[in-house]
Short mmCIF file of C-alpha atoms in Angstrom, two decimals:
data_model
loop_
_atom_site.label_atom_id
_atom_site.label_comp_id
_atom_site.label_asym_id
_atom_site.label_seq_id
_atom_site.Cartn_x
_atom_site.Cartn_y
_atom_site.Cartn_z
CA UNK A 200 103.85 118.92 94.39
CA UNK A 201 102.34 118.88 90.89
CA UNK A 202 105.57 117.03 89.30
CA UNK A 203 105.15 114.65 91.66
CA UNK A 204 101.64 113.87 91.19
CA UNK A 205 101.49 114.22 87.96
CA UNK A 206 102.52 110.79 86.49
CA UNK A 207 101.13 108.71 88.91
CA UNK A 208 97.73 106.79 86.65
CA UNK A 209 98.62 108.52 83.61
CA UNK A 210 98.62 106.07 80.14
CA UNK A 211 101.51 106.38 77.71
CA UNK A 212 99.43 105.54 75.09
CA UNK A 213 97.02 108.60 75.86
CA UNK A 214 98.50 111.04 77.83
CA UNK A 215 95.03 110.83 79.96
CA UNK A 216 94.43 109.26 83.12
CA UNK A 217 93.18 106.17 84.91
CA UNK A 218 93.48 107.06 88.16
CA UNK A 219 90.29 104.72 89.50
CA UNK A 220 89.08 104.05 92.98
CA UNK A 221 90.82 101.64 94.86
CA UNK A 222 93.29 100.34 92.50
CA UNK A 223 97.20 100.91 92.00
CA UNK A 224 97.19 104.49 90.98
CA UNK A 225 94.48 105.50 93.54
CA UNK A 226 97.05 104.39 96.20
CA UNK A 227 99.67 106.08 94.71
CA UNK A 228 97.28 109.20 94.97
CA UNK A 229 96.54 108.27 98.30
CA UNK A 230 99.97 107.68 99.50
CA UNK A 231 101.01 111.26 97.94
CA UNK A 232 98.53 113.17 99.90
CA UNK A 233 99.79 110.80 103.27
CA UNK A 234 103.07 112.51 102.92
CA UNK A 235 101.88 116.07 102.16
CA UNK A 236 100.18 115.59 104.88
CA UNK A 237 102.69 114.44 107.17
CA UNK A 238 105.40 116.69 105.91
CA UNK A 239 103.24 119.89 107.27
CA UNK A 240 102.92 118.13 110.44
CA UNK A 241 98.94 117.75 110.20
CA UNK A 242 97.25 115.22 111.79
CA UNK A 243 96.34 112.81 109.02
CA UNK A 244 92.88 110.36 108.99
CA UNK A 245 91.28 107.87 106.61
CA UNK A 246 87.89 108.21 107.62
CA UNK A 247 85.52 104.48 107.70
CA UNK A 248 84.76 106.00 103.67
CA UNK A 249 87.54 105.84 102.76
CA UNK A 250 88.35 109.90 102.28
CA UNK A 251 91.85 111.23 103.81
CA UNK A 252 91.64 114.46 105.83
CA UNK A 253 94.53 116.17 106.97
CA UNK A 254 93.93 118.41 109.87
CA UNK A 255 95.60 121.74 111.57
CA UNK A 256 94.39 122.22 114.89
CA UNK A 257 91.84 119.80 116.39
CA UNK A 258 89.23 117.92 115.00
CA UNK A 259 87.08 117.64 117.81
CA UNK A 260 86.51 121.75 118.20
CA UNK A 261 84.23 121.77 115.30
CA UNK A 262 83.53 124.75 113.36
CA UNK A 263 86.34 123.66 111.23
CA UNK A 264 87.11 125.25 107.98
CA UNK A 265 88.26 122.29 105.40
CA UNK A 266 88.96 122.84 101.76
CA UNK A 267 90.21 120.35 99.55
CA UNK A 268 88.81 118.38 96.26
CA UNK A 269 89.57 114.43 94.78
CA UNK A 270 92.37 113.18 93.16
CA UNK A 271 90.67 110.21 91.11
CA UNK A 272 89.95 110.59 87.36
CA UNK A 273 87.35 110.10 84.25
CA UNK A 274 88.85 107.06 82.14
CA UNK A 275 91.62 108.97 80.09
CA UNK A 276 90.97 112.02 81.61
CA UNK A 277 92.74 115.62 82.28
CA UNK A 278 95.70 116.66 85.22
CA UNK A 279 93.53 119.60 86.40
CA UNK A 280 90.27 118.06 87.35
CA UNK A 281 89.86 117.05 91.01
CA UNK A 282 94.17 117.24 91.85
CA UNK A 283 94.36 120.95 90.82
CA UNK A 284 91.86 121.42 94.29
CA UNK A 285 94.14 119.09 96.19
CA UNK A 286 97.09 120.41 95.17
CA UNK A 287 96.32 123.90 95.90
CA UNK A 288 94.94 123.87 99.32
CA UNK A 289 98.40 122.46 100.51
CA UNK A 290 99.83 125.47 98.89
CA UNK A 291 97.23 127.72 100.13
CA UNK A 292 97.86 126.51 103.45
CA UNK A 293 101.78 127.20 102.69
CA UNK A 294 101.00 130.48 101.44
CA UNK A 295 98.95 131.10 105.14
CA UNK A 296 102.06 129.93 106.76
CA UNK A 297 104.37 132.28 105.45
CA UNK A 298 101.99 135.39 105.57
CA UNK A 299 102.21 134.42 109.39
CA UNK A 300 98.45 134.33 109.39
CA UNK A 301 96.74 132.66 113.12
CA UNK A 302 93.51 130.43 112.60
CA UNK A 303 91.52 130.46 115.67
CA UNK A 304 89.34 127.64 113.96
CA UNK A 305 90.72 124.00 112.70
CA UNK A 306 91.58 123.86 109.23
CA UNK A 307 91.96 121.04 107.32
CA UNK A 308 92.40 119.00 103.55
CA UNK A 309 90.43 116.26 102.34
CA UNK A 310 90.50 114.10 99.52
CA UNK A 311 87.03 112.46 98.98
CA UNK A 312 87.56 109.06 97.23
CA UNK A 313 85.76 108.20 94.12
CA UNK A 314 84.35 111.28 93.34
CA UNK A 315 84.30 110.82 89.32
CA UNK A 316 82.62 107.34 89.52
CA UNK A 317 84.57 105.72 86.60
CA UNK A 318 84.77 102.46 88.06
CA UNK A 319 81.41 101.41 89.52
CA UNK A 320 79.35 104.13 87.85
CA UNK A 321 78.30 106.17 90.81
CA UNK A 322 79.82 109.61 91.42
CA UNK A 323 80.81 111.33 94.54
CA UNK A 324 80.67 108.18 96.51
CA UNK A 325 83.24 108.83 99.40
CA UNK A 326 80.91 111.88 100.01
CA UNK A 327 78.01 110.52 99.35
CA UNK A 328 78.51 107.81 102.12
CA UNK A 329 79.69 110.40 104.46
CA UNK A 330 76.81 112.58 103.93
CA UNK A 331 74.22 109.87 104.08
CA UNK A 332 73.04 109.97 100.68
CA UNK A 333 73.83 106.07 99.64
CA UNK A 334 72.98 103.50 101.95
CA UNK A 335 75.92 100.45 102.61
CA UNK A 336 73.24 98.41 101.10
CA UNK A 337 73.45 100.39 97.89
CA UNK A 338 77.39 100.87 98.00
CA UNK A 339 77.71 96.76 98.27
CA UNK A 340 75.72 96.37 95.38
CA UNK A 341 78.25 98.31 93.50
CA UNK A 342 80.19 96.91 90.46
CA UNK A 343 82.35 97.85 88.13
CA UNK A 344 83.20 96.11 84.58
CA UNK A 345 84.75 93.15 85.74
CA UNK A 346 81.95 92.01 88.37
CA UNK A 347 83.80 93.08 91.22
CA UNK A 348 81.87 94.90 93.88
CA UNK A 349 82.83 98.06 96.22
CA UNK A 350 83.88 96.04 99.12
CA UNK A 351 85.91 93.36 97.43
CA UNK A 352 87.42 96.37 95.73
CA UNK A 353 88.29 98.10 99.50
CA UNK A 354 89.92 94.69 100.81
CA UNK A 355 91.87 94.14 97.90
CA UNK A 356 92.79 97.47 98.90
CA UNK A 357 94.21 96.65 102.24
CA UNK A 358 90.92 98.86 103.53
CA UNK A 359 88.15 97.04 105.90
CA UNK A 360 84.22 98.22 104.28
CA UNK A 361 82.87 97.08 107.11
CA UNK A 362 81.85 100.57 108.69
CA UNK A 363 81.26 102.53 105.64
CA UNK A 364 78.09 104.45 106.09
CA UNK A 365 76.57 107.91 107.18
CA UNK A 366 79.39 110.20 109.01
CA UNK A 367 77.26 112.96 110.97
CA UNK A 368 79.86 113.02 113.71
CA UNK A 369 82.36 113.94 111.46
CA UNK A 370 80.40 116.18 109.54
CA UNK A 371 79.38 118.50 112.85
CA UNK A 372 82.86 119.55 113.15
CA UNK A 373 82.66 121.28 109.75
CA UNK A 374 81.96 125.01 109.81
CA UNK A 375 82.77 125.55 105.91
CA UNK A 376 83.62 123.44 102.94
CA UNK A 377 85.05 125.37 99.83
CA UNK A 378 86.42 123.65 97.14
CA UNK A 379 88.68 124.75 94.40
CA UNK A 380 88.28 123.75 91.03
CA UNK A 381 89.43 124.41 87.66
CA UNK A 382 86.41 125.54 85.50
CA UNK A 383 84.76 122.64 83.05
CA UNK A 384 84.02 125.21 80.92
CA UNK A 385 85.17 128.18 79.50
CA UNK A 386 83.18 131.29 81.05
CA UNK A 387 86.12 132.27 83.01
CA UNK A 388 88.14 132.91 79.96
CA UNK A 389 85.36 135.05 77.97
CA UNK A 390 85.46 139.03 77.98
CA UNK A 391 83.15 140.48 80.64
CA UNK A 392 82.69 144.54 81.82
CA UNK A 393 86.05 145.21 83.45
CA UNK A 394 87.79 142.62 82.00
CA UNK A 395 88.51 141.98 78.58
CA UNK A 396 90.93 139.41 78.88
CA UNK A 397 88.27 137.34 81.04
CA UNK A 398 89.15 136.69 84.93
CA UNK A 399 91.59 134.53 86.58
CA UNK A 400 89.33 133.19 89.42
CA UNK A 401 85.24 133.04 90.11
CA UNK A 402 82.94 131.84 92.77
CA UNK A 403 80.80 129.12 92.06
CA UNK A 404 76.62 130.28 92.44
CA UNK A 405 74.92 127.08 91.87
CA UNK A 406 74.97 123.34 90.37
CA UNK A 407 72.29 122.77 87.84
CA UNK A 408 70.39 119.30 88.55
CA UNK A 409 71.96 116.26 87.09
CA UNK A 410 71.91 112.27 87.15
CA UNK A 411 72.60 109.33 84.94
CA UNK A 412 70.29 107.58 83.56
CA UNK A 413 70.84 103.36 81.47
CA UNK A 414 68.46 102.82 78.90
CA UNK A 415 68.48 98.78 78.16
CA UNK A 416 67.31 98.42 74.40
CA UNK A 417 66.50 94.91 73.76
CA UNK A 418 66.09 93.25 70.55
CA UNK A 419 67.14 90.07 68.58
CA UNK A 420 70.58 88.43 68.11
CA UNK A 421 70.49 87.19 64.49
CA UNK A 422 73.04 87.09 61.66
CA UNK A 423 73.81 90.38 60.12
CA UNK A 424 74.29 88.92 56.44
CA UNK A 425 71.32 86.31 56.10
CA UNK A 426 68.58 88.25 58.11
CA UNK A 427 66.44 90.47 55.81
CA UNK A 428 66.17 94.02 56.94
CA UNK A 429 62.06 93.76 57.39
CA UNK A 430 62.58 90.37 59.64
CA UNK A 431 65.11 92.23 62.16
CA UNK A 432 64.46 93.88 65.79
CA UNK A 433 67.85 95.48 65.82
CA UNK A 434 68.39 97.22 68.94
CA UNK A 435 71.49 99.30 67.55
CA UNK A 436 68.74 101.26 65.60
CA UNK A 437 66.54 102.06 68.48
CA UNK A 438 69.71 103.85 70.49
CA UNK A 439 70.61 105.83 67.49
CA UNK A 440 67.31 107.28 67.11
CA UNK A 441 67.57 108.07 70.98
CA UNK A 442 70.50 109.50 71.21
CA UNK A 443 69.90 111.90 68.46
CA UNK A 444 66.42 112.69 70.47
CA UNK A 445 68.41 113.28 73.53
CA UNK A 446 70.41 115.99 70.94
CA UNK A 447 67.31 117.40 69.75
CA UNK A 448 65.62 117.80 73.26
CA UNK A 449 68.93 119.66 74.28
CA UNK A 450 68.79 122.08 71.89
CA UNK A 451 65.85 123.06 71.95
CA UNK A 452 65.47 123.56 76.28
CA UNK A 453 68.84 124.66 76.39
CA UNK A 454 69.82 121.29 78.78
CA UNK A 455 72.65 119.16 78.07
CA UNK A 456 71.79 115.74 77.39
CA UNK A 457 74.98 112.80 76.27
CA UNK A 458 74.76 109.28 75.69
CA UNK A 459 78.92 109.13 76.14
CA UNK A 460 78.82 104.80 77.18
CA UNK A 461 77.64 102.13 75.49
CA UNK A 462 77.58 98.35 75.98
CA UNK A 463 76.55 95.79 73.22
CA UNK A 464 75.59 92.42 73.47
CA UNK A 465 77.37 90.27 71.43
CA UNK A 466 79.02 92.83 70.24
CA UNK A 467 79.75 91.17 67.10
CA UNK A 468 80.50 92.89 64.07
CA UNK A 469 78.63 90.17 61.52
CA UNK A 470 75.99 89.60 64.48
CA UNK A 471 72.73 91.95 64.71
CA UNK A 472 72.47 92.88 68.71
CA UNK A 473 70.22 91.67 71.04
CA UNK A 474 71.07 94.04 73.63
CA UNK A 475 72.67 97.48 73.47
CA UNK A 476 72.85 99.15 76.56
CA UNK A 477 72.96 103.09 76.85
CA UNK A 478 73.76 105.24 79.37
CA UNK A 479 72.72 109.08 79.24
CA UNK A 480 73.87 112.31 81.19
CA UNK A 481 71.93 115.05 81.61
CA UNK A 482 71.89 118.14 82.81
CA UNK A 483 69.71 121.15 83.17
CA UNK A 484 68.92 124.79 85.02
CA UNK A 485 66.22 123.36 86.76
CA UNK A 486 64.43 120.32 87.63
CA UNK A 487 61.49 120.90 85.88
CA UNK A 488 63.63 121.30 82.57
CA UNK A 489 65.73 118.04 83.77
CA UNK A 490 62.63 116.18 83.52
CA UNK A 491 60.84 117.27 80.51
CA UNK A 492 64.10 116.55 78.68
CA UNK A 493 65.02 112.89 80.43
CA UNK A 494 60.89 112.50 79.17
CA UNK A 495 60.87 113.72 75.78
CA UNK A 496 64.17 111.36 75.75
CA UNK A 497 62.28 108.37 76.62
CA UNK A 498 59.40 108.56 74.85
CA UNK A 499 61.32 108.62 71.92
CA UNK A 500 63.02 105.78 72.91
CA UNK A 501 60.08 103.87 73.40
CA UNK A 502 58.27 105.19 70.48
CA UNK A 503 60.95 104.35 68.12
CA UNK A 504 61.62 100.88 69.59
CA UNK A 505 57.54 100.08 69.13
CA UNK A 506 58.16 100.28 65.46
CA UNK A 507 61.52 98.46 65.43
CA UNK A 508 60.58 95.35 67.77
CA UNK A 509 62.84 96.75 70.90
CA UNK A 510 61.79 96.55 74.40
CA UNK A 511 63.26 99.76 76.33
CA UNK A 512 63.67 99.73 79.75
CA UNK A 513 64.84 102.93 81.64
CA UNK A 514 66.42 102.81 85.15
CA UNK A 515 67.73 106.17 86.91
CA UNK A 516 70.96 105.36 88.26
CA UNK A 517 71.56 108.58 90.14
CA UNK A 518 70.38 111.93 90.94
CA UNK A 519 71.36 115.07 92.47
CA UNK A 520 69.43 118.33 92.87
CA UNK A 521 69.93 121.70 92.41
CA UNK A 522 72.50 123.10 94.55
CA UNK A 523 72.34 126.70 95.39
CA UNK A 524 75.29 127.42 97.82
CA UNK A 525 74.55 128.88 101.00
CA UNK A 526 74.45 132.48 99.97
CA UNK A 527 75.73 133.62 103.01
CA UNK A 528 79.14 131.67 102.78
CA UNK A 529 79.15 132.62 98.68
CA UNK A 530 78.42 136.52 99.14
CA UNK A 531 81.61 136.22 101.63
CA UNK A 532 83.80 134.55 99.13
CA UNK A 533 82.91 137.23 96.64
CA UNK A 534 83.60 139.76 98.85
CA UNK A 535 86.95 138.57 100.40
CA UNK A 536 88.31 138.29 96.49
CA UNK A 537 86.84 141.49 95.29
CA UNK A 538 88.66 143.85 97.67
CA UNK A 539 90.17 145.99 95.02
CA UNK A 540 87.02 147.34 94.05
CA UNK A 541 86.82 144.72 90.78
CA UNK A 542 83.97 142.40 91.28
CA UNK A 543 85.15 138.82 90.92
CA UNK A 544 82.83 137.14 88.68
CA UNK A 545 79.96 134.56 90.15
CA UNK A 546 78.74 132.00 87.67
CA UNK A 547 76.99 128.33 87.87
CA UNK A 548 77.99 125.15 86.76
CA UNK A 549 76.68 122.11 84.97
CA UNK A 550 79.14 119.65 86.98
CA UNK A 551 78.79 117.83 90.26
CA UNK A 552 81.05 118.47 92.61
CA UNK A 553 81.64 116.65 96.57
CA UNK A 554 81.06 120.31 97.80
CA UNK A 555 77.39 119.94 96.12
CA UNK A 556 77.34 116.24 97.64
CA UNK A 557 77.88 118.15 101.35
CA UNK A 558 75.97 121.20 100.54
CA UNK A 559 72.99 119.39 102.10
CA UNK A 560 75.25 118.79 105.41
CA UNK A 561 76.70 121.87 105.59
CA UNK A 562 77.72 125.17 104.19
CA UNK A 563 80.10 124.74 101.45
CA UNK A 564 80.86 127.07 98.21
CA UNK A 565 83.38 126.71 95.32
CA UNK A 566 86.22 128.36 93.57
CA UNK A 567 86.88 128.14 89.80
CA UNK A 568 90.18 128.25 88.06
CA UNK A 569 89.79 129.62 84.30
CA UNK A 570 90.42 127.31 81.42
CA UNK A 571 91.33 129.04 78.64
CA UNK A 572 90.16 126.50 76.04
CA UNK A 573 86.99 124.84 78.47
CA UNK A 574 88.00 121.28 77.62
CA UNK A 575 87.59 118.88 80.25
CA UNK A 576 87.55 115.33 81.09
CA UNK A 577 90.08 114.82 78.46
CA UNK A 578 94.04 114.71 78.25
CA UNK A 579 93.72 118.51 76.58
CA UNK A 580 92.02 119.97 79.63
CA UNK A 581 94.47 122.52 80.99
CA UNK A 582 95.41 125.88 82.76
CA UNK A 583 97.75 128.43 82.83
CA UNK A 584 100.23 128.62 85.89
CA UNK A 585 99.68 132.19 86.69
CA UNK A 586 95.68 131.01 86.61
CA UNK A 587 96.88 128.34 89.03
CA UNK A 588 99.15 130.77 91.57
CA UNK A 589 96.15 132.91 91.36
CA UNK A 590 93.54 130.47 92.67
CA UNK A 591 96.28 129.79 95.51
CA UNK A 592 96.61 133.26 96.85
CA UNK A 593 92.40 133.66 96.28
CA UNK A 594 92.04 130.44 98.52
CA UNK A 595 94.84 131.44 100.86
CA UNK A 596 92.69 134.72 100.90
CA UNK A 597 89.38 132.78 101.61
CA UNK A 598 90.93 130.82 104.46
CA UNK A 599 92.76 133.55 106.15
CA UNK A 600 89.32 135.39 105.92
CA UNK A 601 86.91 132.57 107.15
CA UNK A 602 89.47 131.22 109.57
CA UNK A 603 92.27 133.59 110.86
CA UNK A 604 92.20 136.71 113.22
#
């Protein structure tokens, strides 16, 4: 399975991947996980979102328990990230197979489409939809670089947008959601009591508040060799001095805070800008945190662009809560994969995930895959194969357990 997904949106010149929503390599994706699908004999869906589900057993009994992950991609970015979760819940469900193992409750795979947002700047929005948390309206106003919105993207697609919206019918059936993912980070990998070598597998506790936020500096187009420096409102200035604040307030609240896109208008390189457009990431352990730092961030925005001549605007583009897992699910996880009497490690996260997206919906929880060197979102992010054949079994475990007599 992983040779064949694994060149399908991937650059030569790179080695990363463009897998974005609703274009050539998304079908390829798409068309992949049809014929997984359909090669296990599972019922296979596109729901009006635009996520595939692939179901054992039926639908309609509810209290299903589905597992699964997305298969898009960050521009240029890793294998492991979104597939690895795809990839192994086919395998875990291979690996329940041959134990001979008897679900008395549906199982099933998804893959939720557009998770990563790298094409119209909004992540998780397959889920998102489904779960009720953007409105069509919103989703149609949707673009990505080229001025093409969401639903001329779907029909170019071959996929009508028509009914995207809210999915509660769908949702009911759903008795768990856990999702498998490699870790974004590297505290997997680290020594811990019992385990010097780090462990192989952990349980997800928690997703720290996030959202994205553009900052629109706007200044002066002038010429960059006749203008003196006292007579310019350069714009460019103003996001420098912001995006080392956003550094500064980081550090010092222990948040994360990244200005990693940027737009310039005219984008010249003899022309001062009138526009530079910035768009920041930040994360934090709680929401009061989150919003001191996206505060300090902006008043030093503003502050700075008062003494350069810059009008700032700040828009929130998205944001999503704390997640806390439903404790009951989690504490079950932790206990199915710590049967040998060596506690399998339970840690939080500074990523969003669809199973945070549904957490609101329904009980979902989440297992991490170590990375050895925590790189992510980037052709280096990685894992070892034993790490991977170990997250298989601990699924296969966590669905025999939730799902099987």
């Amino acid at each position: 399975m992983w040779a064949e997904l694994l060149p399908i949106g991937r650059s030569s010149a790179t080695g990363g991947y463009r897998r974005y929503a609703w274009t050539g390599a998304d079908a390829d994706c798409r068309a992949w996980f049809r014929a997984q699908a359909e090669s296990r004999g599972l019922a296979y869906e596109l729901d009006r979102n635009g996520n595939q589900w692939a179901w054992l057993g039926d639908p309609e009994a509810g209290n299903a328990v589905v597992t699964g992950s997305h298969l898009d991609s960050v521009p240029d970015g890793g294998a492991f990230d979104g597939p690895l979760g795809v990839v192994a819940s086919f395998a875990a469900l291979d690996e329940l197979r041959a134990r001979g193992a008897r679900p008395d409750r549906p199982l099933a795979i998804t893959n939720f489409g557009d998770e990563e947002g790298a094409r119209f700047g909004l992540a998780c929005v397959g889920s998102r939809l489904a779960a009720g948390q953007l409105t069509p309206e919103r989703a149609h106003e949707l673009r990505d670089a080229d001025g093409v919105s969401l639903p001329q993207a779907m029909e170019r697609a071959g996929y009508d947008p028509a009914g995207i919206g809210p999915d509660p019918e769908r949702l009911a059936r759903i008795g768990a959601f856990v999702e498998l993912h490699v870790e974004q980070g590297r505290a997997l990998a680290l020594p811990s009591d019992g385990a010097p070598d780090g462990s192989p597998v952990g349980v997800a506790s928690a997703i720290w508040p996030h959202g994205r936020w553009r900052f629109d500096f706007r200044g002066e187009a002038n010429h960059a060799g006749t203008t003196r420096i006292e007579d310019r409102r350069d714009p460019m200035l103003t996001y420098a001095e912001t995006v080392l604040a956003a550094r500064a307030a980081a550090v010092r609240t222990g948040a994360l805070a990244t200005f990693g896109k940027v737009a310039v208008e005219p984008n010249g390189v003899n022309a001062i800008a009138s526009l530079v457009r910035g768009w920041l990431d930040s994360r934090a352990p709680d929401e009061e945190t989150l919003d001191a730092v996206v505060g300090e961030i902006e008043r030093a925005a503003t502050g700075r662009g008062s003494r350069d001549g810059v009008a700032v605007e700040v828009t929130r583009e998205s944001f999503t809560p704390v997640v806390e897992f439903e404790h009951g699910l989690r504490d079950k996880l932790a206990a199915l994969l710590g049967r040998d009497g060596t506690p399998v490690p339970v840690l939080p996260t500074g990523a969003g995930h669809d199973a945070g997206i549904l957490s609101a919906s329904v009980p979902t929880a989440m297992l991490f895959v170590r990375n050895p060197t925590g790189v992510s979102h980037s052709p280096a992010e990685t894992a070892a194969e034993d790490d991977c054949l170990a997250g298989v079994s601990a699924l296969a475990d966590v669905l025999e357990g939730l799902a099987c007599r």
